[in-house]
Amino acid sequence: MAGTKFAYVKNFELPDPLLPGTYILLRLDGHGFHRLSQDHDFVKPNDERALQLMDHAARDIMHEFKDVVLAFGESDEYSFLFRKSTTLYNRREAKILTTVTSLFTSSYVLNWPRYFPNSSLKYCPSFDGRIVLYPSEKEVRDYFAWRQADTHINNLYNTTFWALVQQGGQTTTEAHATLRGTVSKEKHELLFSRFGVNYNTIPERYRKGSVLVREEVAGHEPSGTAESAPAEDKCATSGSGAEASEVRVEHTQGTKKSKKPKVQTHIQLYHCDVIEQAFWGARPYLLE
């Protein structure tokens, strides 16, 4: 089109650079997943297969974009934190948002048969996305604390709701009415007194969500094979929370001038607390 009389239309394409020196946080949400979960018979209140599929797609994002250092997932959403210094696509908002969203969606569809071998997709799932910029470490940490608190609140409600329906014989309308106006303590008591369920023993994946971290590893040789989570709790929280995950060791070579050694990293999946200081204190490089 260059050099023709039609080239003027390119002037309507406005630049959309993201503010430099800020943290880029990209969040994806499943579009119409309430219907999708019903039509594909997801297990209630939590479907392990669906959550593992989300983790797989998120891991693919982190393998493709090395500037994503942390991701957090719950239900049908995932949040990705980019290095503050990233210059990916010259920080063009539309380019980053559309590429990450489309790759996540395609990975979700491509890997569906791996997690749902007996349930073919009836139609195309989709995700919407947004980018938010945060000026300092405080807002970034508060963002992830907000998402993890939301995970707990939603899961406690859903766990109690489906216990009332599946074990208590209530209709969905009756279960909603039973829980209307209740606080956390009352839901805990209802679960334990009526169904013998201690909420604190429910798997951490459901209570705390999924945390994918780009871990720095010293002296690790690339193998391209799957590895188990280390015995020592590298998440540095009160919960163990580590889960076996696919490992690809990645290398970042320093320049000849700087003579910095290769930085080896792998992506580790945890289900642990990201609200307290311990998680962040063990990984200062995430917010550098």
CSV table of N, CA and C in Angstrom, one decimal, residues 95-150:
chain,number,residue,atom,x,y,z
A,95,LYS,N,-1.3,-4.7,20.7
A,95,LYS,CA,-0.4,-5.9,20.2
A,95,LYS,C,-0.2,-6.9,21.4
A,96,ILE,N,0.1,-6.4,22.6
A,96,ILE,CA,0.3,-7.3,23.7
A,96,ILE,C,-1.0,-8.0,24.1
A,97,LEU,N,-2.1,-7.2,24.2
A,97,LEU,CA,-3.3,-7.8,24.6
A,97,LEU,C,-3.9,-8.8,23.7
A,98,THR,N,-3.9,-8.5,22.4
A,98,THR,CA,-4.5,-9.4,21.4
A,98,THR,C,-3.6,-10.7,21.2
A,99,THR,N,-2.3,-10.5,21.3
A,99,THR,CA,-1.4,-11.7,21.1
A,99,THR,C,-1.5,-12.6,22.3
A,100,VAL,N,-1.5,-12.1,23.5
A,100,VAL,CA,-1.6,-13.0,24.7
A,100,VAL,C,-3.0,-13.6,24.7
A,101,THR,N,-4.0,-12.9,24.5
A,101,THR,CA,-5.4,-13.4,24.5
A,101,THR,C,-5.6,-14.5,23.5
A,102,SER,N,-5.1,-14.3,22.3
A,102,SER,CA,-5.3,-15.3,21.2
A,102,SER,C,-4.5,-16.6,21.5
A,103,LEU,N,-3.2,-16.4,22.0
A,103,LEU,CA,-2.4,-17.6,22.3
A,103,LEU,C,-3.0,-18.4,23.4
A,104,PHE,N,-3.5,-17.7,24.4
A,104,PHE,CA,-4.1,-18.4,25.6
A,104,PHE,C,-5.4,-19.2,25.1
A,105,THR,N,-6.2,-18.6,24.2
A,105,THR,CA,-7.4,-19.2,23.7
A,105,THR,C,-7.0,-20.4,22.9
A,106,SER,N,-6.1,-20.3,22.0
A,106,SER,CA,-5.7,-21.4,21.1
A,106,SER,C,-5.1,-22.5,21.9
A,107,SER,N,-4.3,-22.2,22.9
A,107,SER,CA,-3.8,-23.3,23.8
A,107,SER,C,-4.9,-24.0,24.5
A,108,TYR,N,-5.9,-23.3,25.0
A,108,TYR,CA,-7.0,-23.9,25.7
A,108,TYR,C,-7.7,-24.9,24.8
A,109,VAL,N,-8.0,-24.4,23.5
A,109,VAL,CA,-8.7,-25.3,22.6
A,109,VAL,C,-7.8,-26.5,22.2
A,110,LEU,N,-6.6,-26.2,21.9
A,110,LEU,CA,-5.6,-27.3,21.4
A,110,LEU,C,-5.5,-28.4,22.4
A,111,ASN,N,-5.4,-28.0,23.7
A,111,ASN,CA,-5.1,-29.0,24.8
A,111,ASN,C,-6.4,-29.5,25.5
A,112,TRP,N,-7.6,-29.1,25.0
A,112,TRP,CA,-8.8,-29.6,25.6
A,112,TRP,C,-8.9,-31.1,25.6
A,113,PRO,N,-8.5,-31.8,24.5
A,113,PRO,CA,-8.6,-33.3,24.5
A,113,PRO,C,-7.7,-34.0,25.5
A,114,ARG,N,-6.6,-33.3,25.9
A,114,ARG,CA,-5.7,-33.9,26.9
A,114,ARG,C,-6.4,-34.0,28.3
A,115,TYR,N,-7.2,-33.0,28.6
A,115,TYR,CA,-7.9,-32.9,29.9
A,115,TYR,C,-9.3,-33.4,29.9
A,116,PHE,N,-9.9,-33.4,28.7
A,116,PHE,CA,-11.3,-33.8,28.6
A,116,PHE,C,-11.4,-34.9,27.4
A,117,PRO,N,-10.7,-36.0,27.6
A,117,PRO,CA,-10.6,-37.0,26.4
A,117,PRO,C,-12.0,-37.5,26.0
A,118,ASN,N,-12.9,-37.5,26.9
A,118,ASN,CA,-14.2,-38.1,26.6
A,118,ASN,C,-15.3,-37.1,26.4
A,119,SER,N,-14.9,-35.8,26.2
A,119,SER,CA,-15.9,-34.8,26.0
A,119,SER,C,-15.4,-33.8,25.0
A,120,SER,N,-15.9,-33.9,23.8
A,120,SER,CA,-15.5,-33.0,22.7
A,120,SER,C,-16.1,-31.6,22.9
A,121,LEU,N,-15.4,-30.6,22.4
A,121,LEU,CA,-15.9,-29.2,22.5
A,121,LEU,C,-17.1,-29.1,21.6
A,122,LYS,N,-18.1,-28.5,22.1
A,122,LYS,CA,-19.4,-28.4,21.3
A,122,LYS,C,-19.4,-27.0,20.5
A,123,TYR,N,-18.5,-26.1,21.0
A,123,TYR,CA,-18.4,-24.8,20.3
A,123,TYR,C,-17.1,-24.2,20.8
A,124,CYS,N,-16.8,-23.0,20.2
A,124,CYS,CA,-15.5,-22.4,20.5
A,124,CYS,C,-15.5,-21.6,21.8
A,125,PRO,N,-14.7,-21.9,22.8
A,125,PRO,CA,-14.6,-21.0,23.9
A,125,PRO,C,-13.8,-19.8,23.6
A,126,SER,N,-14.1,-18.7,24.3
A,126,SER,CA,-13.3,-17.5,24.1
A,126,SER,C,-13.0,-16.8,25.4
A,127,PHE,N,-12.1,-15.9,25.3
A,127,PHE,CA,-11.6,-15.1,26.5
A,127,PHE,C,-11.6,-13.6,26.1
A,128,ASP,N,-11.9,-12.8,27.1
A,128,ASP,CA,-11.7,-11.3,26.9
A,128,ASP,C,-10.5,-11.0,27.8
A,129,GLY,N,-9.9,-9.8,27.5
A,129,GLY,CA,-8.7,-9.4,28.2
A,129,GLY,C,-8.7,-7.9,28.5
A,130,ARG,N,-7.9,-7.5,29.5
A,130,ARG,CA,-7.7,-6.1,29.7
A,130,ARG,C,-6.3,-5.9,30.3
A,131,ILE,N,-5.8,-4.8,30.1
A,131,ILE,CA,-4.4,-4.4,30.7
A,131,ILE,C,-4.6,-3.3,31.6
A,132,VAL,N,-4.0,-3.4,32.8
A,132,VAL,CA,-4.0,-2.3,33.8
A,132,VAL,C,-2.6,-2.1,34.2
A,133,LEU,N,-2.2,-0.8,34.3
A,133,LEU,CA,-0.9,-0.4,34.7
A,133,LEU,C,-0.9,0.0,36.2
A,134,TYR,N,0.2,-0.5,36.9
A,134,TYR,CA,0.3,-0.1,38.3
A,134,TYR,C,1.7,0.6,38.5
A,135,PRO,N,1.7,1.6,39.3
A,135,PRO,CA,2.9,2.5,39.5
A,135,PRO,C,3.9,1.9,40.4
A,136,SER,N,3.5,1.1,41.4
A,136,SER,CA,4.5,0.6,42.4
A,136,SER,C,4.3,-0.8,42.8
A,137,GLU,N,5.2,-1.3,43.6
A,137,GLU,CA,5.1,-2.7,44.1
A,137,GLU,C,3.9,-2.9,45.0
A,138,LYS,N,3.5,-1.9,45.7
A,138,LYS,CA,2.3,-2.0,46.6
A,138,LYS,C,1.1,-2.4,45.9
A,139,GLU,N,0.8,-1.6,44.8
A,139,GLU,CA,-0.4,-1.9,44.0
A,139,GLU,C,-0.3,-3.3,43.4
A,140,VAL,N,0.8,-3.7,42.9
A,140,VAL,CA,1.0,-5.1,42.3
A,140,VAL,C,0.6,-6.1,43.4
A,141,ARG,N,1.2,-6.0,44.6
A,141,ARG,CA,1.0,-7.0,45.6
A,141,ARG,C,-0.5,-7.0,46.1
A,142,ASP,N,-1.0,-5.8,46.2
A,142,ASP,CA,-2.4,-5.7,46.5
A,142,ASP,C,-3.4,-6.3,45.5
A,143,TYR,N,-2.9,-6.2,44.2
A,143,TYR,CA,-3.8,-6.7,43.1
A,143,TYR,C,-3.8,-8.3,43.3
A,144,PHE,N,-2.7,-8.9,43.5
A,144,PHE,CA,-2.7,-10.4,43.7
A,144,PHE,C,-3.4,-10.8,45.0
A,145,ALA,N,-3.3,-10.0,46.0
A,145,ALA,CA,-4.0,-10.3,47.2
A,145,ALA,C,-5.5,-10.2,47.0
A,146,TRP,N,-5.9,-9.2,46.2
A,146,TRP,CA,-7.3,-9.1,45.9
A,146,TRP,C,-7.9,-10.3,45.1
A,147,ARG,N,-7.1,-10.8,44.2
A,147,ARG,CA,-7.5,-11.9,43.4
A,147,ARG,C,-7.6,-13.2,44.2
A,148,GLN,N,-6.6,-13.3,45.1
A,148,GLN,CA,-6.6,-14.5,46.0
A,148,GLN,C,-7.7,-14.5,47.0
A,149,ALA,N,-8.0,-13.3,47.5
A,149,ALA,CA,-9.1,-13.2,48.5
A,149,ALA,C,-10.4,-13.5,47.8
A,150,ASP,N,-10.5,-13.1,46.5
A,150,ASP,CA,-11.7,-13.3,45.7
A,150,ASP,C,-11.8,-14.8,45.5
